[in-house]
Amino acid sequence: MSVLITGSIALDTVKTPLEEHHDLLGGSASYAGVAAGFFTHVNLVGIVGNDFPRPYLELYQKHRINLDGLEIANGKTFRWSGEYEWDMNNRRTLSTELNVFEQFRPALPEQYRATPYVFLANIAPELQLHVLDQMQRPRFVVADTMDLWIETAREPLLQLLPRIDCFVMNESEARQLTRQTNLIKAGRMALGWGPKHVVIKKGEHGCLLFGDGHVFSAPAYPLEDLHDPTGAGDCFAGGFTGYLASVNRVDGDTLRNAVIYGSVIASFNVESFSLGRLQTLTQHDIIQRYEIFRVMSQFVAG
Ligand code: AMP
């Protein structure tokens, strides 16, 4: 089965204490789309300006991403710039230029509307709802958000939650949204707002999956080579949804596996800037790291 992904497409400038790179391919939909492309075909919905580099369009196509729903508008592509501290968990947004995003109101191509799996990556909740409204009974809908929308668009975000199957957020967003300090309470509270499942990502400490009366705690890969954490969350969710679509099952065991596959792709992505590492990633690399996750989580009862 295929997956429809909407979100931002950006030219990013990213600064870490050791390196700085300009006009990198970024945006939540870029990361999520390429991640999902390791598992299945992707129908992308997004907007770029006419300054968007052609090699980036070719990169999408190389990753099984259908561009029928990509609008190329007159104007400049969305731009974002951020800076990391030595503790790479801490990031500061330096600038955001919406550019063509200001006029984005996508009408989905007819052939996209029956896509069974959907990932609404980080964009304004009103736009996530607008895309979802055009879908014909999707089988499983995943959505992500960010601090900005929790602060400025709480109402539409709360309207979205009962309409989705899985809500993904990071730990600070979970605390901000629910006003709970404890993540277990935060996860349960978010479940109470309507989604069937909730995932809380804890960066280098793994993630929690809530739903069906259970909590599953997935470990993080013990990574030594972290270069750029940008897009880790989007790769997680893209890999997660892509895997579910590829097996076309959404039971508890499959969701746990999807969490691990999402974590595998995210752990590779942070090894280099932008989508650099995912360009050389192979199915063999994915399986090998999945196996490390499996062994790492196993213990024998004493
Ligand atoms: P993450 O590291 O998962 O938070 O995602 C990083 C990506 O989010 C970057 O590539 C940015 O281009 C994109 N981004 C930053 N701000 C926004 C925003 N306000 N709306 C949509 N995407 C954004």
Coordinates of C-alpha atoms and ligand atoms in Angstrom, one line a residue:
M1 CA 0.0 0.0 0.0
S2 CA 1.1 3.6 -0.6
V3 CA 1.3 6.5 1.8
L4 CA 0.3 10.1 1.3
I5 CA 2.6 12.7 3.0
T6 CA 2.0 16.4 3.4
G7 CA 4.2 18.9 5.3
S8 CA 6.8 21.5 4.7
I9 CA 9.5 21.5 2.0
A10 CA 12.3 23.8 2.9
L11 CA 15.7 25.1 2.1
D12 CA 17.4 24.9 5.5
T13 CA 20.5 26.6 7.0
V14 CA 21.7 24.5 9.9
K15 CA 24.5 25.5 12.3
T16 CA 26.1 23.2 14.9
P17 CA 29.1 24.1 17.1
L18 CA 31.3 22.4 14.5
E19 CA 29.7 23.0 11.1
E20 CA 27.4 25.3 9.2
H21 CA 25.5 24.4 5.9
H22 CA 23.3 26.6 3.7
D23 CA 20.3 25.8 1.5
L24 CA 20.1 22.2 2.4
L25 CA 17.1 20.2 1.4
G26 CA 14.8 20.1 4.5
G27 CA 11.2 20.4 5.7
S28 CA 9.1 17.9 7.5
A29 CA 7.7 16.3 4.3
S30 CA 11.1 15.9 2.7
Y31 CA 12.5 14.0 5.6
A32 CA 9.3 12.0 6.1
G33 CA 8.9 11.2 2.4
V34 CA 12.4 9.9 1.9
A35 CA 12.2 7.9 5.1
A36 CA 8.8 6.3 4.0
G37 CA 10.3 5.7 0.5
F38 CA 12.5 2.9 2.0
F39 CA 9.3 0.9 2.6
T40 CA 6.7 1.9 0.0
H41 CA 5.5 4.4 -2.7
V42 CA 4.9 8.0 -1.5
N43 CA 2.4 10.5 -2.8
L44 CA 3.8 13.9 -1.8
V45 CA 1.7 17.0 -1.2
G46 CA 3.6 20.2 -0.8
I47 CA 4.8 23.5 -2.3
V48 CA 8.1 24.9 -3.4
G49 CA 9.1 28.1 -5.2
N50 CA 10.7 28.4 -8.7
D51 CA 14.1 28.7 -7.0
F52 CA 13.9 25.1 -5.8
P53 CA 17.0 23.2 -7.1
R54 CA 16.3 20.6 -9.7
P55 CA 18.6 18.0 -8.1
Y56 CA 16.3 18.0 -5.1
L57 CA 13.3 17.1 -7.3
E58 CA 15.4 14.3 -8.8
L59 CA 16.3 13.1 -5.3
Y60 CA 12.6 12.8 -4.4
Q61 CA 12.0 10.7 -7.5
K62 CA 14.9 8.5 -6.8
H63 CA 13.2 7.6 -3.5
R64 CA 9.9 6.5 -5.0
I65 CA 8.2 9.8 -4.3
N66 CA 5.4 10.8 -6.7
L67 CA 5.4 14.5 -7.3
D68 CA 1.9 15.0 -8.9
G69 CA 0.8 16.8 -5.7
L70 CA 3.9 19.1 -5.6
E71 CA 3.0 22.7 -6.5
I72 CA 5.9 24.8 -8.0
A73 CA 4.7 28.3 -7.4
N74 CA 6.1 31.7 -8.5
G75 CA 8.2 32.9 -5.6
K76 CA 10.7 31.7 -3.1
T77 CA 10.7 28.3 -1.3
F78 CA 10.1 28.2 2.4
R79 CA 13.3 28.8 4.3
W80 CA 14.2 27.9 7.9
S81 CA 17.4 28.3 9.8
G82 CA 18.4 26.8 13.2
E83 CA 21.3 26.5 15.5
Y84 CA 22.3 23.7 17.9
E85 CA 24.2 24.0 21.1
W86 CA 26.9 21.5 22.2
D87 CA 24.0 19.6 23.7
M88 CA 22.4 18.7 20.4
N89 CA 19.0 18.3 22.2
N90 CA 18.9 22.1 22.4
R91 CA 18.0 24.0 19.2
R92 CA 17.2 27.6 18.5
T93 CA 15.3 28.7 15.5
L94 CA 17.2 31.7 14.0
S95 CA 14.7 32.5 11.2
T96 CA 11.6 31.3 9.4
E97 CA 10.6 32.7 6.0
L98 CA 7.3 31.4 4.9
N99 CA 7.5 32.6 1.3
V100 CA 5.3 30.4 -1.0
F101 CA 3.9 28.7 2.1
E102 CA 1.7 31.7 2.7
Q103 CA -0.4 30.9 -0.3
F104 CA -0.5 27.1 0.2
R105 CA -4.0 25.6 0.0
P106 CA -3.5 22.2 -1.7
A107 CA -6.2 20.6 -3.9
L108 CA -5.2 16.9 -3.9
P109 CA -4.8 15.2 -7.3
E110 CA -7.8 12.8 -7.9
Q111 CA -5.5 9.8 -7.9
Y112 CA -4.1 10.7 -4.4
R113 CA -7.5 10.7 -2.6
A114 CA -7.8 7.0 -2.0
T115 CA -4.3 6.6 -0.6
P116 CA -4.8 4.2 2.4
Y117 CA -2.1 5.5 4.7
V118 CA -1.5 9.1 5.5
F119 CA 1.1 11.0 7.4
L120 CA 0.3 14.7 8.1
A121 CA 3.8 15.9 8.9
N122 CA 4.4 19.2 10.7
I123 CA 2.6 22.1 9.1
A124 CA -0.3 24.3 10.4
P125 CA -3.1 22.1 11.8
E126 CA -5.6 23.9 9.6
L127 CA -3.7 22.7 6.6
Q128 CA -3.5 19.2 8.0
L129 CA -7.3 19.2 8.4
H130 CA -7.7 20.6 4.9
V131 CA -5.7 17.7 3.4
L132 CA -7.5 15.1 5.6
D133 CA -10.9 16.5 4.5
Q134 CA -10.0 15.5 0.9
M135 CA -9.1 11.9 1.6
Q136 CA -11.5 9.1 1.0
R137 CA -11.6 6.9 4.2
P138 CA -7.9 6.4 4.8
R139 CA -7.1 3.2 6.7
F140 CA -4.6 4.8 9.1
V141 CA -3.7 8.4 9.7
V142 CA -0.6 9.6 11.6
A143 CA 0.0 13.3 12.5
D144 CA 2.9 15.3 13.9
T145 CA 3.1 18.9 15.2
M146 CA 5.5 21.4 16.8
D147 CA 5.6 23.9 19.7
L148 CA 4.6 26.8 17.4
W149 CA 1.2 25.2 16.6
I150 CA 0.5 24.1 20.2
E151 CA 1.0 27.7 21.2
T152 CA -0.8 29.5 18.3
A153 CA -3.2 26.9 16.9
R154 CA -4.3 24.8 19.8
E155 CA -8.0 24.7 18.8
P156 CA -7.5 23.3 15.3
L157 CA -4.9 20.9 16.7
L158 CA -7.5 19.5 19.2
Q159 CA -10.0 19.2 16.3
L160 CA -7.5 17.1 14.4
L161 CA -6.8 14.6 17.2
P162 CA -10.1 12.6 17.2
R163 CA -9.8 12.2 13.4
I164 CA -6.4 10.5 13.4
D165 CA -5.1 7.1 14.4
C166 CA -1.7 8.0 15.8
F167 CA -0.4 11.3 17.2
V168 CA 3.4 11.7 17.3
M169 CA 5.2 14.4 19.3
N170 CA 8.4 14.9 21.2
E171 CA 8.6 15.0 25.0
S172 CA 8.7 18.8 25.3
E173 CA 5.7 19.1 22.9
A174 CA 3.9 16.5 25.0
R175 CA 4.5 18.4 28.2
Q176 CA 3.5 21.7 26.5
L177 CA 0.3 20.3 25.0
T178 CA -0.9 18.5 28.1
R179 CA 0.6 20.7 30.8
Q180 CA 1.8 17.5 32.5
T181 CA 5.4 17.0 33.6
N182 CA 5.1 13.2 33.7
L183 CA 5.2 11.6 30.2
I184 CA 3.1 8.6 31.0
K185 CA 0.3 11.0 32.3
A186 CA 0.9 13.2 29.2
G187 CA 0.6 10.2 26.8
R188 CA -2.6 9.0 28.5
M189 CA -4.1 12.5 28.5
A190 CA -3.4 12.9 24.7
L191 CA -5.0 9.5 24.1
G192 CA -8.1 10.9 25.9
W193 CA -8.4 13.6 23.2
G194 CA -9.1 11.1 20.5
P195 CA -6.2 9.4 18.7
K196 CA -6.1 5.6 19.0
H197 CA -2.4 5.7 19.6
V198 CA 0.2 8.2 20.8
V199 CA 3.9 8.2 20.4
I200 CA 6.2 10.4 22.5
K201 CA 9.7 10.6 21.2
K202 CA 12.5 11.2 23.7
G203 CA 15.4 11.9 21.4
E204 CA 18.5 10.0 22.4
H205 CA 16.4 8.1 25.0
G206 CA 14.1 6.3 22.7
C207 CA 10.3 6.6 22.6
L208 CA 7.0 5.5 24.1
L209 CA 4.0 4.1 22.3
F210 CA 0.6 4.4 24.0
G211 CA -2.6 2.7 23.0
D212 CA -4.8 -0.4 23.6
G213 CA -4.2 -0.1 27.3
H214 CA -0.5 -0.7 26.9
V215 CA 2.7 1.3 26.9
F216 CA 5.6 0.1 24.8
S217 CA 9.0 1.6 25.5
A218 CA 11.5 1.4 22.6
P219 CA 15.2 2.0 23.2
A220 CA 17.3 4.4 21.3
Y221 CA 20.2 3.3 19.1
P222 CA 23.5 4.0 21.0
L223 CA 24.8 6.4 18.4
E224 CA 28.2 7.9 18.6
D225 CA 28.3 9.8 15.3
L226 CA 25.7 12.5 15.7
H227 CA 26.1 15.4 13.2
D228 CA 22.7 17.0 12.7
P229 CA 19.5 16.0 14.6
T230 CA 17.3 18.0 12.1
G231 CA 14.5 15.9 10.8
A232 CA 15.0 13.0 13.1
G233 CA 11.3 13.2 14.2
D234 CA 10.1 13.4 10.7
C235 CA 12.2 10.4 9.6
F236 CA 10.9 8.5 12.5
A237 CA 7.2 9.2 11.6
G238 CA 7.9 8.7 7.9
G239 CA 9.6 5.4 8.5
F240 CA 6.8 4.4 11.0
T241 CA 4.0 5.1 8.6
G242 CA 5.8 3.7 5.5
Y243 CA 6.4 0.4 7.3
L244 CA 2.7 0.1 8.3
A245 CA 1.7 0.8 4.7
S246 CA 4.2 -1.7 3.4
V247 CA 2.8 -4.6 5.5
N248 CA -0.8 -3.2 5.4
R249 CA -1.4 -4.1 9.1
V250 CA -2.0 -1.9 12.1
D251 CA -2.2 -4.4 15.0
G252 CA -0.2 -4.0 18.3
D253 CA 2.8 -6.1 17.2
T254 CA 3.0 -4.4 13.8
L255 CA 2.9 -0.9 15.5
R256 CA 5.8 -1.9 17.8
N257 CA 7.8 -3.0 14.8
A258 CA 6.9 0.2 13.0
V259 CA 8.3 2.2 16.0
I260 CA 11.6 0.3 15.7
Y261 CA 11.8 0.8 11.9
G262 CA 11.1 4.5 12.4
S263 CA 13.8 4.7 15.0
V264 CA 16.2 2.9 12.7
I265 CA 15.7 5.4 9.9
A266 CA 15.9 8.4 12.3
S267 CA 19.1 7.1 13.8
F268 CA 20.8 6.9 10.4
N269 CA 19.5 10.3 9.4
V270 CA 21.2 12.2 12.2
E271 CA 24.6 10.8 11.1
S272 CA 25.0 13.6 8.5
F273 CA 23.4 16.9 7.5
S274 CA 20.2 17.1 5.6
L275 CA 19.3 13.9 3.8
G276 CA 22.9 13.0 3.2
R277 CA 23.1 9.7 5.0
L278 CA 19.8 8.4 3.6
Q279 CA 21.2 8.8 0.1
T280 CA 23.6 5.9 0.7
L281 CA 21.4 3.9 3.0
T282 CA 20.6 0.3 1.8
Q283 CA 18.0 -2.2 2.8
H284 CA 20.8 -4.3 4.3
D285 CA 21.8 -1.4 6.6
I286 CA 18.2 -1.1 7.8
I287 CA 17.9 -4.8 8.5
Q288 CA 21.2 -4.9 10.3
R289 CA 20.3 -2.0 12.6
Y290 CA 16.8 -3.4 13.2
E291 CA 18.5 -6.5 14.4
I292 CA 20.7 -4.5 16.8
F293 CA 17.5 -2.9 18.2
R294 CA 16.0 -6.4 18.7
V295 CA 19.0 -7.8 20.5
M296 CA 19.4 -4.6 22.6
S297 CA 15.8 -4.9 23.9
Q298 CA 15.9 -8.6 24.8
F299 CA 16.5 -10.1 28.2
V300 CA 16.1 -13.6 29.7
A301 CA 14.0 -14.0 32.7
G302 CA 16.1 -14.9 35.8
Ligands
AMP1 P1 12.4 18.5 13.2 O1 13.9 18.5 13.4 O2 11.8 17.2 13.2 O3 11.8 19.5 14.1 O4 12.2 19.1 11.7 C1 13.0 20.0 11.1 C2 12.4 20.6 9.9 O5 11.2 21.3 10.2 C3 13.3 21.5 9.1 O6 13.8 20.9 8.0 C4 12.5 22.7 8.9 O7 12.6 23.1 7.5 C5 11.1 22.4 9.2 N1 10.4 23.5 9.9 C6 10.9 24.4 10.7 N2 9.9 25.3 11.1 C7 8.7 24.9 10.5 C8 7.4 25.4 10.5 N3 7.0 26.4 11.2 N4 6.5 24.7 9.8 C9 6.8 23.6 9.1 N5 8.1 23.1 9.0 C10 9.1 23.7 9.7

